[in-house]
Coordinates of C-alpha atoms in Angstrom, one line a residue:
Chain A
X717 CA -105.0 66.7 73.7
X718 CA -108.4 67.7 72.6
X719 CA -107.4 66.6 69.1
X720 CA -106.4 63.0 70.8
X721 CA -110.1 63.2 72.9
X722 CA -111.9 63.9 69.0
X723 CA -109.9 61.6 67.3
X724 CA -110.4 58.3 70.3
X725 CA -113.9 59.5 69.9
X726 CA -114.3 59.4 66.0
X727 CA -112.5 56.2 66.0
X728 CA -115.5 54.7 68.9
X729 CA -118.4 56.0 67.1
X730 CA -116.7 54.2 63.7
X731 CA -116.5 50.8 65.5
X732 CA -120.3 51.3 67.0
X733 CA -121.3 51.1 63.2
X734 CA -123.1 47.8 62.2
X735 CA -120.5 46.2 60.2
X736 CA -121.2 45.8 56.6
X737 CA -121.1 42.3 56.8
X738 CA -120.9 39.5 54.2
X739 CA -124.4 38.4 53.0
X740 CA -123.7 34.6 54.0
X741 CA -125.9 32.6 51.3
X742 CA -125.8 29.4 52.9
X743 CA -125.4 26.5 49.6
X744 CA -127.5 24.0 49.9
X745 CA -127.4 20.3 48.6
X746 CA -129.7 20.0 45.6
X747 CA -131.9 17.4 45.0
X748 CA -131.5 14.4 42.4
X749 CA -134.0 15.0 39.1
X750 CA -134.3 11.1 39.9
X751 CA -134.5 8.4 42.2
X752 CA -131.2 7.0 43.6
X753 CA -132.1 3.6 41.9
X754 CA -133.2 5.1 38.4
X755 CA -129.6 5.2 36.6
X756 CA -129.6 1.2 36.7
X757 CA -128.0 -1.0 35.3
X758 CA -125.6 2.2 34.1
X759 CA -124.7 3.6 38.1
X760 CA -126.3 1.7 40.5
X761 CA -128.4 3.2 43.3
X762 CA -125.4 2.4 46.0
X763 CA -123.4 4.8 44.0
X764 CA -126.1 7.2 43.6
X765 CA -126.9 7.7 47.1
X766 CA -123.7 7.5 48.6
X767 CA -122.3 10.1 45.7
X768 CA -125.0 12.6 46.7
X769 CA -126.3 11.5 49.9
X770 CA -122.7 11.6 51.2
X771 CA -119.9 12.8 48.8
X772 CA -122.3 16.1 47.7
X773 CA -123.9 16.7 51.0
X774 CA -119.8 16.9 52.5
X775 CA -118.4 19.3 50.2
X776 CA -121.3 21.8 50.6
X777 CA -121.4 21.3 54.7
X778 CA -117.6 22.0 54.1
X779 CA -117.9 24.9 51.8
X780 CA -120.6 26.2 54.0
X781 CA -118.4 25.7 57.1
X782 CA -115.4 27.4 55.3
X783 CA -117.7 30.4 54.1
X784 CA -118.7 31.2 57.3
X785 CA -115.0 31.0 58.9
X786 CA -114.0 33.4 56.0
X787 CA -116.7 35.9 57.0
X788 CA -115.3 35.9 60.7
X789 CA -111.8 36.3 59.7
X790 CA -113.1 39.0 57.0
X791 CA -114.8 40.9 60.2
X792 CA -111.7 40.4 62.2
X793 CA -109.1 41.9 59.3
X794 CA -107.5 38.5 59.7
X795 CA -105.7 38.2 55.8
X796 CA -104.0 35.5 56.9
X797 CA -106.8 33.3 58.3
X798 CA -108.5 34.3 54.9
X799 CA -105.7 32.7 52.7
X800 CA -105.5 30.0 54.6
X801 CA -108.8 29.1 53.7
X802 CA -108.9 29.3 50.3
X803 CA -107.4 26.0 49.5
X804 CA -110.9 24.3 51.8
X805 CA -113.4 26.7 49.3
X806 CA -111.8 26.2 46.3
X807 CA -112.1 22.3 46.6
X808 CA -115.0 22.1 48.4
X809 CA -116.7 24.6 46.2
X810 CA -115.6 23.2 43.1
X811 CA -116.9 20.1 44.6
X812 CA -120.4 21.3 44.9
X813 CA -120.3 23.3 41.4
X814 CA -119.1 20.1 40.0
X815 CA -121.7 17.6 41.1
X816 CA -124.5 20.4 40.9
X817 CA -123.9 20.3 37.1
X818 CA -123.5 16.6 36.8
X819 CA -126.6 15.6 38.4
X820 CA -128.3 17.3 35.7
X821 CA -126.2 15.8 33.0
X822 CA -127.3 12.3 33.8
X823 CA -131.2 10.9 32.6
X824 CA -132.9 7.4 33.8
X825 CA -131.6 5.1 30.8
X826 CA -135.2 4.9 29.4
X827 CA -135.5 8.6 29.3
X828 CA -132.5 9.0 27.4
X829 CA -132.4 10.2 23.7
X830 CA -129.1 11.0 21.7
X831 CA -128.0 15.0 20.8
X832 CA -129.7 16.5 17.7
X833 CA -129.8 19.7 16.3
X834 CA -126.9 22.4 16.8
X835 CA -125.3 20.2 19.4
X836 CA -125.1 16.9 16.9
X837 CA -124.4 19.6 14.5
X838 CA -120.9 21.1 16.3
X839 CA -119.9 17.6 17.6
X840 CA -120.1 16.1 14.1
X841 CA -117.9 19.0 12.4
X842 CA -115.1 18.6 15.3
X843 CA -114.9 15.1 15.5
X844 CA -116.9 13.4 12.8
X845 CA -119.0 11.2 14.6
X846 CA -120.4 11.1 18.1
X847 CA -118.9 7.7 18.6
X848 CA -115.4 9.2 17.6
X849 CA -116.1 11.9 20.2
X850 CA -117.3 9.7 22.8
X851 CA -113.7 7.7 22.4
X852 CA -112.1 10.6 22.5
X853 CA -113.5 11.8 25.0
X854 CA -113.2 8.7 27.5
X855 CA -109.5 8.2 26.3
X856 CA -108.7 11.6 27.5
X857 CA -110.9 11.1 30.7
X858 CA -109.9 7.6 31.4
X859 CA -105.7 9.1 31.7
X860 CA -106.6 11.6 34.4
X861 CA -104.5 10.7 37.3
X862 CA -105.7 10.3 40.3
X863 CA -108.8 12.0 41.2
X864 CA -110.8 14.4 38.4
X865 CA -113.2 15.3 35.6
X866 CA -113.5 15.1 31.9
X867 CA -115.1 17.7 30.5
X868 CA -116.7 19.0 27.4
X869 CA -116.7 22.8 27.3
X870 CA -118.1 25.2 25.3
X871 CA -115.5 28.0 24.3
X872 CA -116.9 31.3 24.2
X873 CA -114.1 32.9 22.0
X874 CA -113.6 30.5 19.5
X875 CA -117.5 29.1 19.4
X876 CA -116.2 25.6 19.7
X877 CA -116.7 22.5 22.0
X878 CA -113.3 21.5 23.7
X879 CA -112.6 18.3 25.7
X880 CA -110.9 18.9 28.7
X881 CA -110.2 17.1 32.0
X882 CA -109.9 18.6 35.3
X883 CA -108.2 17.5 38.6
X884 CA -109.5 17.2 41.7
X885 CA -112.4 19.7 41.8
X886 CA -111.0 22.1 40.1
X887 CA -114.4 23.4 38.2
X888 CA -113.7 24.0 34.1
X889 CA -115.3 27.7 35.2
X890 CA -111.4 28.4 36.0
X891 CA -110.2 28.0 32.4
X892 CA -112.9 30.3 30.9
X893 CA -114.5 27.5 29.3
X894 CA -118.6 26.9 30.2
X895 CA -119.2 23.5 31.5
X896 CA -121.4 22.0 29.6
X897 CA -121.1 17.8 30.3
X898 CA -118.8 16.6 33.2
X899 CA -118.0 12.9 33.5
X900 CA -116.7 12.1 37.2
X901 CA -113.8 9.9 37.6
X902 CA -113.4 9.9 41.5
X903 CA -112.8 6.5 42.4
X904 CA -116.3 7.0 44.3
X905 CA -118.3 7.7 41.6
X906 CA -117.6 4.1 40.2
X907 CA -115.6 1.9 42.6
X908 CA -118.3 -0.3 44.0
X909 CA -119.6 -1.1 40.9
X910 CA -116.8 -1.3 38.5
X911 CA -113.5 -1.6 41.0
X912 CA -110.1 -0.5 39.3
X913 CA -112.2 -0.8 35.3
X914 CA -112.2 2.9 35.2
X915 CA -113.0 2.3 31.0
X916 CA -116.0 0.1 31.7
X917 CA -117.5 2.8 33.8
X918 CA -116.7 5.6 31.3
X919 CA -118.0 3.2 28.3
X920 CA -121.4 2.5 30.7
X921 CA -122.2 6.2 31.4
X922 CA -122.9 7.0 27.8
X923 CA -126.2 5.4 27.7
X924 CA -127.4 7.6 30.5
X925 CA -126.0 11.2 29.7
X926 CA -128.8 14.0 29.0
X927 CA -128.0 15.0 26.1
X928 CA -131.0 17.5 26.3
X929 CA -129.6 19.0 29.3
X930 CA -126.6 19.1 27.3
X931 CA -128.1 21.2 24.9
X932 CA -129.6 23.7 26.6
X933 CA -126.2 24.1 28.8
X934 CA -125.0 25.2 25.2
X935 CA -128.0 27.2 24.1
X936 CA -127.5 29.2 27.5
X937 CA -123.9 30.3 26.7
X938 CA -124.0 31.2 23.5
X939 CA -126.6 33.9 24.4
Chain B
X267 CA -100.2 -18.2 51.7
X268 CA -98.1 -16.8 53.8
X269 CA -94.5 -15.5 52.9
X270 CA -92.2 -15.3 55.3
X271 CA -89.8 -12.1 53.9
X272 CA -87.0 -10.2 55.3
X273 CA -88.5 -6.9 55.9
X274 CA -86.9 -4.0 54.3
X275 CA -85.5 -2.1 57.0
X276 CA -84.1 0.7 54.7
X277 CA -86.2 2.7 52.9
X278 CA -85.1 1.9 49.3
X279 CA -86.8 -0.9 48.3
X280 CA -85.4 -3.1 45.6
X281 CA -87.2 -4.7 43.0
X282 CA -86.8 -8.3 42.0
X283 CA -86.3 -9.6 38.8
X284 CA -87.1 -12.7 36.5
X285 CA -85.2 -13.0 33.9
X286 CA -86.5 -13.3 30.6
X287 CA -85.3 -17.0 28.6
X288 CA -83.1 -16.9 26.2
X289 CA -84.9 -18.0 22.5
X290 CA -83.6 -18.4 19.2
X291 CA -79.7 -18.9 18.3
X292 CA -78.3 -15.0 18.2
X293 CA -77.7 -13.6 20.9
X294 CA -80.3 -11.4 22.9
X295 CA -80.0 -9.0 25.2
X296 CA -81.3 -9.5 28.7
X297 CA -83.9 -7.6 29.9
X298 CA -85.4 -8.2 33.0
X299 CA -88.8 -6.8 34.5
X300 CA -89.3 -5.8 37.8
X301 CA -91.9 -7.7 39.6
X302 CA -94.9 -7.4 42.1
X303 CA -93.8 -8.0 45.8
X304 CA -96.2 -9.6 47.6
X305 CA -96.9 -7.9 51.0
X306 CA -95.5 -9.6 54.0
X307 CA -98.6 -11.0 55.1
X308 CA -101.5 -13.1 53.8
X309 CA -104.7 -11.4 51.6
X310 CA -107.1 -11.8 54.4
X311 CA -104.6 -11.4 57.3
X312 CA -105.3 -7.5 57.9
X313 CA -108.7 -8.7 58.4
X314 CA -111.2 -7.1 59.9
X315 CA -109.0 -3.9 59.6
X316 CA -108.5 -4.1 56.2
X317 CA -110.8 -6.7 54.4
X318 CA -109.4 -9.4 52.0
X319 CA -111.8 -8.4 49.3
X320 CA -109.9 -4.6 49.2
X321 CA -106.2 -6.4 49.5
X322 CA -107.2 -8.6 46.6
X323 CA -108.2 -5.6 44.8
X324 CA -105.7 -3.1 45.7
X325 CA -102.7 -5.4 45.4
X326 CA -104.4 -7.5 42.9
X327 CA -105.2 -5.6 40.6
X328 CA -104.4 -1.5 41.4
X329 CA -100.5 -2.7 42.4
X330 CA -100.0 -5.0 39.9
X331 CA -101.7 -2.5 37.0
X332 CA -98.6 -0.2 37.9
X333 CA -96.2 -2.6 38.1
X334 CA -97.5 -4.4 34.1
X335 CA -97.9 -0.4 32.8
X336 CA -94.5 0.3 34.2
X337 CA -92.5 -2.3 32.8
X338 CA -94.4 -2.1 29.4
X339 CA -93.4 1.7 29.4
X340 CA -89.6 1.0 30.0
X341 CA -89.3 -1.9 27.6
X342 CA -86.6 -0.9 25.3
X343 CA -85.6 2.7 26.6
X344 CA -82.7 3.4 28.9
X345 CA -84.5 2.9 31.9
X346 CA -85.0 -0.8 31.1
X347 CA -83.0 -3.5 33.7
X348 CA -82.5 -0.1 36.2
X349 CA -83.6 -1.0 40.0
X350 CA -86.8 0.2 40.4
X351 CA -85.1 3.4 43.0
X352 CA -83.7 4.5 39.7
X353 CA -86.6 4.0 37.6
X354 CA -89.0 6.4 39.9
X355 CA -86.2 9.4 40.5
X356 CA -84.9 9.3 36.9
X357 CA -88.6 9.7 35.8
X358 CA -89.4 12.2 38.5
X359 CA -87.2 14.4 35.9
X360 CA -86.3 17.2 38.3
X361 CA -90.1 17.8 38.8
X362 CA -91.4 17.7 35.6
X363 CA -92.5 14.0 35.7
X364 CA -92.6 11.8 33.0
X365 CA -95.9 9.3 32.3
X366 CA -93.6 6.4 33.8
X367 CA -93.2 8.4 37.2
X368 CA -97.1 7.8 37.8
X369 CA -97.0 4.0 37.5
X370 CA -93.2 3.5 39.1
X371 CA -93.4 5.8 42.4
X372 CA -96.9 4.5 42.8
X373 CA -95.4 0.3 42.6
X374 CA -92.8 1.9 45.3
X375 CA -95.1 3.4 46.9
X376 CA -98.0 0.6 47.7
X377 CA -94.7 -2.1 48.8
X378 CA -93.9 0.6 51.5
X379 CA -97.6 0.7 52.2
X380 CA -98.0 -3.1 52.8
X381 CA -94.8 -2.9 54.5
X382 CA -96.0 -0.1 57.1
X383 CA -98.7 -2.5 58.0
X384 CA -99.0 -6.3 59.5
X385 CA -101.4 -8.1 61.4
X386 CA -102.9 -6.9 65.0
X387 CA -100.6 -4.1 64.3
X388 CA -101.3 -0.8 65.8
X389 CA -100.6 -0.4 69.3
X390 CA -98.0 2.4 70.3
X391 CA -93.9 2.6 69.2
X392 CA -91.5 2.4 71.8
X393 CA -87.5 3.5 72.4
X394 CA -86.5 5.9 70.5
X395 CA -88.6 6.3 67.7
X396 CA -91.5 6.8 71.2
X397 CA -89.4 9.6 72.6
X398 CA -88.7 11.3 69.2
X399 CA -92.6 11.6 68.4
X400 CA -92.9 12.8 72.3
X401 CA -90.2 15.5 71.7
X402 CA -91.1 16.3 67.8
X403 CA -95.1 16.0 68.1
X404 CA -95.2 17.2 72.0
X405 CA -96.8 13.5 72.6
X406 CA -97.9 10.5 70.8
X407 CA -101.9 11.5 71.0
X408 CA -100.7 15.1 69.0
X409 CA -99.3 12.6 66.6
X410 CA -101.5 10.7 66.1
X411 CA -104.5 13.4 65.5
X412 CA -101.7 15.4 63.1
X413 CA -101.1 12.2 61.0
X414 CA -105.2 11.8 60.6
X415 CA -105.2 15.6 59.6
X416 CA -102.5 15.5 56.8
X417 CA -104.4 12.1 55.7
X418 CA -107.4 14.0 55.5
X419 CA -106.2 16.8 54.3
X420 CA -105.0 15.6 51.2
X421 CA -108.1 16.6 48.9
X422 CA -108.2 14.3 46.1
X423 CA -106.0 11.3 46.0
X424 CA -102.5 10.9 47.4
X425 CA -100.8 9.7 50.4
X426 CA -100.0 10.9 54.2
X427 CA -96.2 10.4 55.4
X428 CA -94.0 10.4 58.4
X429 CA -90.6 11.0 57.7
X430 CA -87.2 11.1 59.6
X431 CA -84.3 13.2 58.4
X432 CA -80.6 11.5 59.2
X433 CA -80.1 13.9 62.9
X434 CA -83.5 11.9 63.5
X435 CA -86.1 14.8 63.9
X436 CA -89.2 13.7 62.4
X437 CA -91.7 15.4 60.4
X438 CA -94.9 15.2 58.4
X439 CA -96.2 15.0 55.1
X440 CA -98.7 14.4 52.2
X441 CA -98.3 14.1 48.4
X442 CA -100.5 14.3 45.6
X443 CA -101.2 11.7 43.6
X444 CA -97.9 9.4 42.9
X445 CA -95.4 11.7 44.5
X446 CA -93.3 10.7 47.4
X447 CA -91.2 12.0 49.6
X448 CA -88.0 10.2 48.5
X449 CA -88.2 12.7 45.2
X450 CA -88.2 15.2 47.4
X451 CA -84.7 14.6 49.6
X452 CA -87.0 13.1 52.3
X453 CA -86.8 9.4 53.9
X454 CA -90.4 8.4 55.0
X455 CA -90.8 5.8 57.9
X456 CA -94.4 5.3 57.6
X457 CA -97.1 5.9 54.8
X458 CA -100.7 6.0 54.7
X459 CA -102.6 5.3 51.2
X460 CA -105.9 7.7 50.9
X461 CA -106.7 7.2 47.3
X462 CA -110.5 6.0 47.3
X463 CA -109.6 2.7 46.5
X464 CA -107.9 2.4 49.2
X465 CA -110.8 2.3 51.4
X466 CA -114.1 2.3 49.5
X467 CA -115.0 -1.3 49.5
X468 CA -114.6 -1.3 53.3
X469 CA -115.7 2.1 54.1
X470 CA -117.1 4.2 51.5
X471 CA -116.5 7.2 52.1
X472 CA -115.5 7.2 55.7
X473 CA -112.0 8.0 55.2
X474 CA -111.7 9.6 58.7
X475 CA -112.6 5.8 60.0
X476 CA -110.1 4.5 57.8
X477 CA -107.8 6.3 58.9
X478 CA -108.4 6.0 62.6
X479 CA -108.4 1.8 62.2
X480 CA -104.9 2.2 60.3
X481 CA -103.7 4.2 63.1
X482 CA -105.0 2.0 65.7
X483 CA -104.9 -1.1 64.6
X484 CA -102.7 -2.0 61.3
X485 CA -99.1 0.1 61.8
X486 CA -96.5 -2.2 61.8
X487 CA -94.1 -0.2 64.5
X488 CA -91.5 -2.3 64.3
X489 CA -90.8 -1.7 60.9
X490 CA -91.2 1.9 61.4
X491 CA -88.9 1.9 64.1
X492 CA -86.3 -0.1 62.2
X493 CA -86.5 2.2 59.2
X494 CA -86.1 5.5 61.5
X495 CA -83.0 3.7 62.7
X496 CA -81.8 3.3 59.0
X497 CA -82.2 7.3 58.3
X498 CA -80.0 8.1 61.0
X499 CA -77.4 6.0 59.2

């Protein structure tokens, strides 16, 4: 009985301990590098502000949301609620990962120069010309079905660029490859300007990709 | 222009055909390509539900896209003068869909859509389709909300579903993409498109509005009510 007493006892004075609690990190939306308007004639500034102003700002009030509902669940030992919530954080969170990196791959039209250096370099040796990469790249992109991203991605292991699309928001981060150029094809991130021509909308966004941020994406995973 | 059709009651929707003329003095085999069904109702009619601008786009151009990449895709294989059922489960492949799955479930998939819709529709079902929802959903509100929920649920693009099985109980679903229930053993009743283009031109990116005005103002009952009495068959 006194064993029971010490034990009920030990057990309380556990529970009274401040819970080592998740470090919530609240995501927040990121601001454009641009003005919504500044990607004309390319995306026009309907798109752009919806896309962020809208499509961003939900997936990281929803990650955020989901976050916070794992953390309870977490406190409460509740596995269940945990896995249940993992479908919500991967797409929402891929989501935000996603558009976080694409905003940066875009520049204003008049801002834009083409790749040189390493990056020309690598995409001339895989695919001959950047204008055969580019079609390859949007034939690849334009076939994703449904809702999803083309990618190019750097691949650690082999030190080669890969094409790659994605579906959903799935982020490339899942296939070991580094992101380094993602091309949105979400009906939203083209419908009210180009309707069902997903092609014209992936021959468009060319003229406004940064290929400097491009670069430096690169520069930063090969270190 | 409006067409006054027989609507489908059952579930399996047949395509039509034209047939291709014959040319030149041998004789040719006659293949003939399955066609876009116009919905049952004029462009603009679902106004201002569902505006005339996204029905000339969506059937227009999205519906008749699958239909064109479809039948170029079959053209000469053995799949070539099937009905368009057979078309969409023989490419389903057991789950491992072929490229001509995408384009034929999706041509079935938008004619049950129109279908499942017709002016000043919404409203509430009645009989026994009413009393099943009561019994399977506890009420028709709990429907309602539960229908919204797998709609917007479905991250990415697909569709929502209510389907009946042949005792009558009644369940939900939603499907990536082109997949539908019919590949799965299931007879839907009603269907609810939330690929972006389904709604974008009327409300961006409000697909839980969308999805409230289809539920309240553009479900054809009557149609669902005749097809729940065709799965008990």
């Amino acid at each position: 009985m006194l064993a029971r007493g010490l034990l009920a006892s030990a057990r309380e004075n556990f529970n009274a301990l401040p819970r080592m609690s998740r470090l919530l990190s609240t995501v927040k939306l990121p601001d454009l590098p641009y003005d919504y308007g500044a990607l004309e004639p390319y995306i026009s500034g309907q798109i752009m502000e919806l896309h962020h102003s809208k499509h961003h700002a939900a997936y990281v009030a929803n990650l955020n949301k989901a976050l916070e509902q794992q953390a309870e669940a977490e406190a409460k030992g509740d596995v269940s609620k945990i896995i249940t919530l993992q479908g919500a954080i991967k797409f929402n969170g891929g989501g935000h990962i996603n558009h976080d990196i694409f905003w940066t791959n875009l520049v204003p039209p008049k801002d834009f120069e083409p790749p040189t250096g390493e990056l020309e370099a690598l995409i001339k040796a895989q695919w001959k010309s950047l204008d055969n990469f580019i079609s390859t790249f949007n034939a690849q992109t334009a076939a994703v079905q449904g809702s999803g991203w083309g990618w190019l991605g750097y691949n650690k292991g082999t030190g080669r660029l890969e094409i790659i699309a994605m579906p959903n928001q799935d982020p490339l981060s899942i296939t070991g490859l580094v992101p380094l150029l993602g091309v949105d094809v979400w009906e939203h991130a083209y419908y009210l300007q180009y309707k069902n021509v997903r092609p014209d909308y992936l021959k468009a966004i060319w003229n406004v990709v940064n290929w400097k941020n491009v670069a430096d994406r690169l520069a930063a995973a090969k270190k | 222009m409006a067409l006054s059709m027989k609507i489908q009651a059952s579930s399996l929707i047949a395509g039509q055909r034209r047939v291709r003329p014959m040319t030149g003095r041998r004789a040719v085999v006659i293949k003939a390509a399955l066609e876009l069904k116009a919905p049952p109702y004029a462009l603009d009619a679902l106004e201002p539900h569902m505006s005339k601008q996204t029905l000339e786009f969506h059937w227009g151009k999205h519906h008749r896209a699958y239909v064109d990449n479809m039948n170029k895709q079959i053209a000469g294989t053995p799949l070539d003068g099937k009905s368009l059922e057979e078309v969409v489960l023989a490419s389903w492949n057991g789950g491992s869909p072929t490229p001509v799955f995408n384009n034929a479930a999706q041509v079935w998939n938008h004619t049950f859509f129109w279908e499942s819709m017709k002016p000043n529709g919404g409203g509430a079902p009645t009989g026994k389709l009413a009393e099943a929802i009561a019994r399977d959903f506890g009420s028709f509100d709990k429907f309602k909300e539960e229908f919204k929920a797998a709609g917007l649920t479905q991250f990415g693009s697909g569709w929502a579903w209510l389907n009946a099985d042949n005792s009558g109980k009644l369940s939900l679903s939603k499907t990536p993409n082109a997949v539908t229930p019919v590949v799965e053993g299931k007879t839907p009743i009603l269907t609810v498109d939330v690929w972006e283009h389904a709604y974008y031109i009327d409300v961006q990116n409000r697909r839980p509005d969308y999805l409230t005005t289809f539920i309240e103002k553009l479900i054809n009952w009557d149609v669902v009510a005749e097809r729940y009495a065709a799965a008990q068959k």
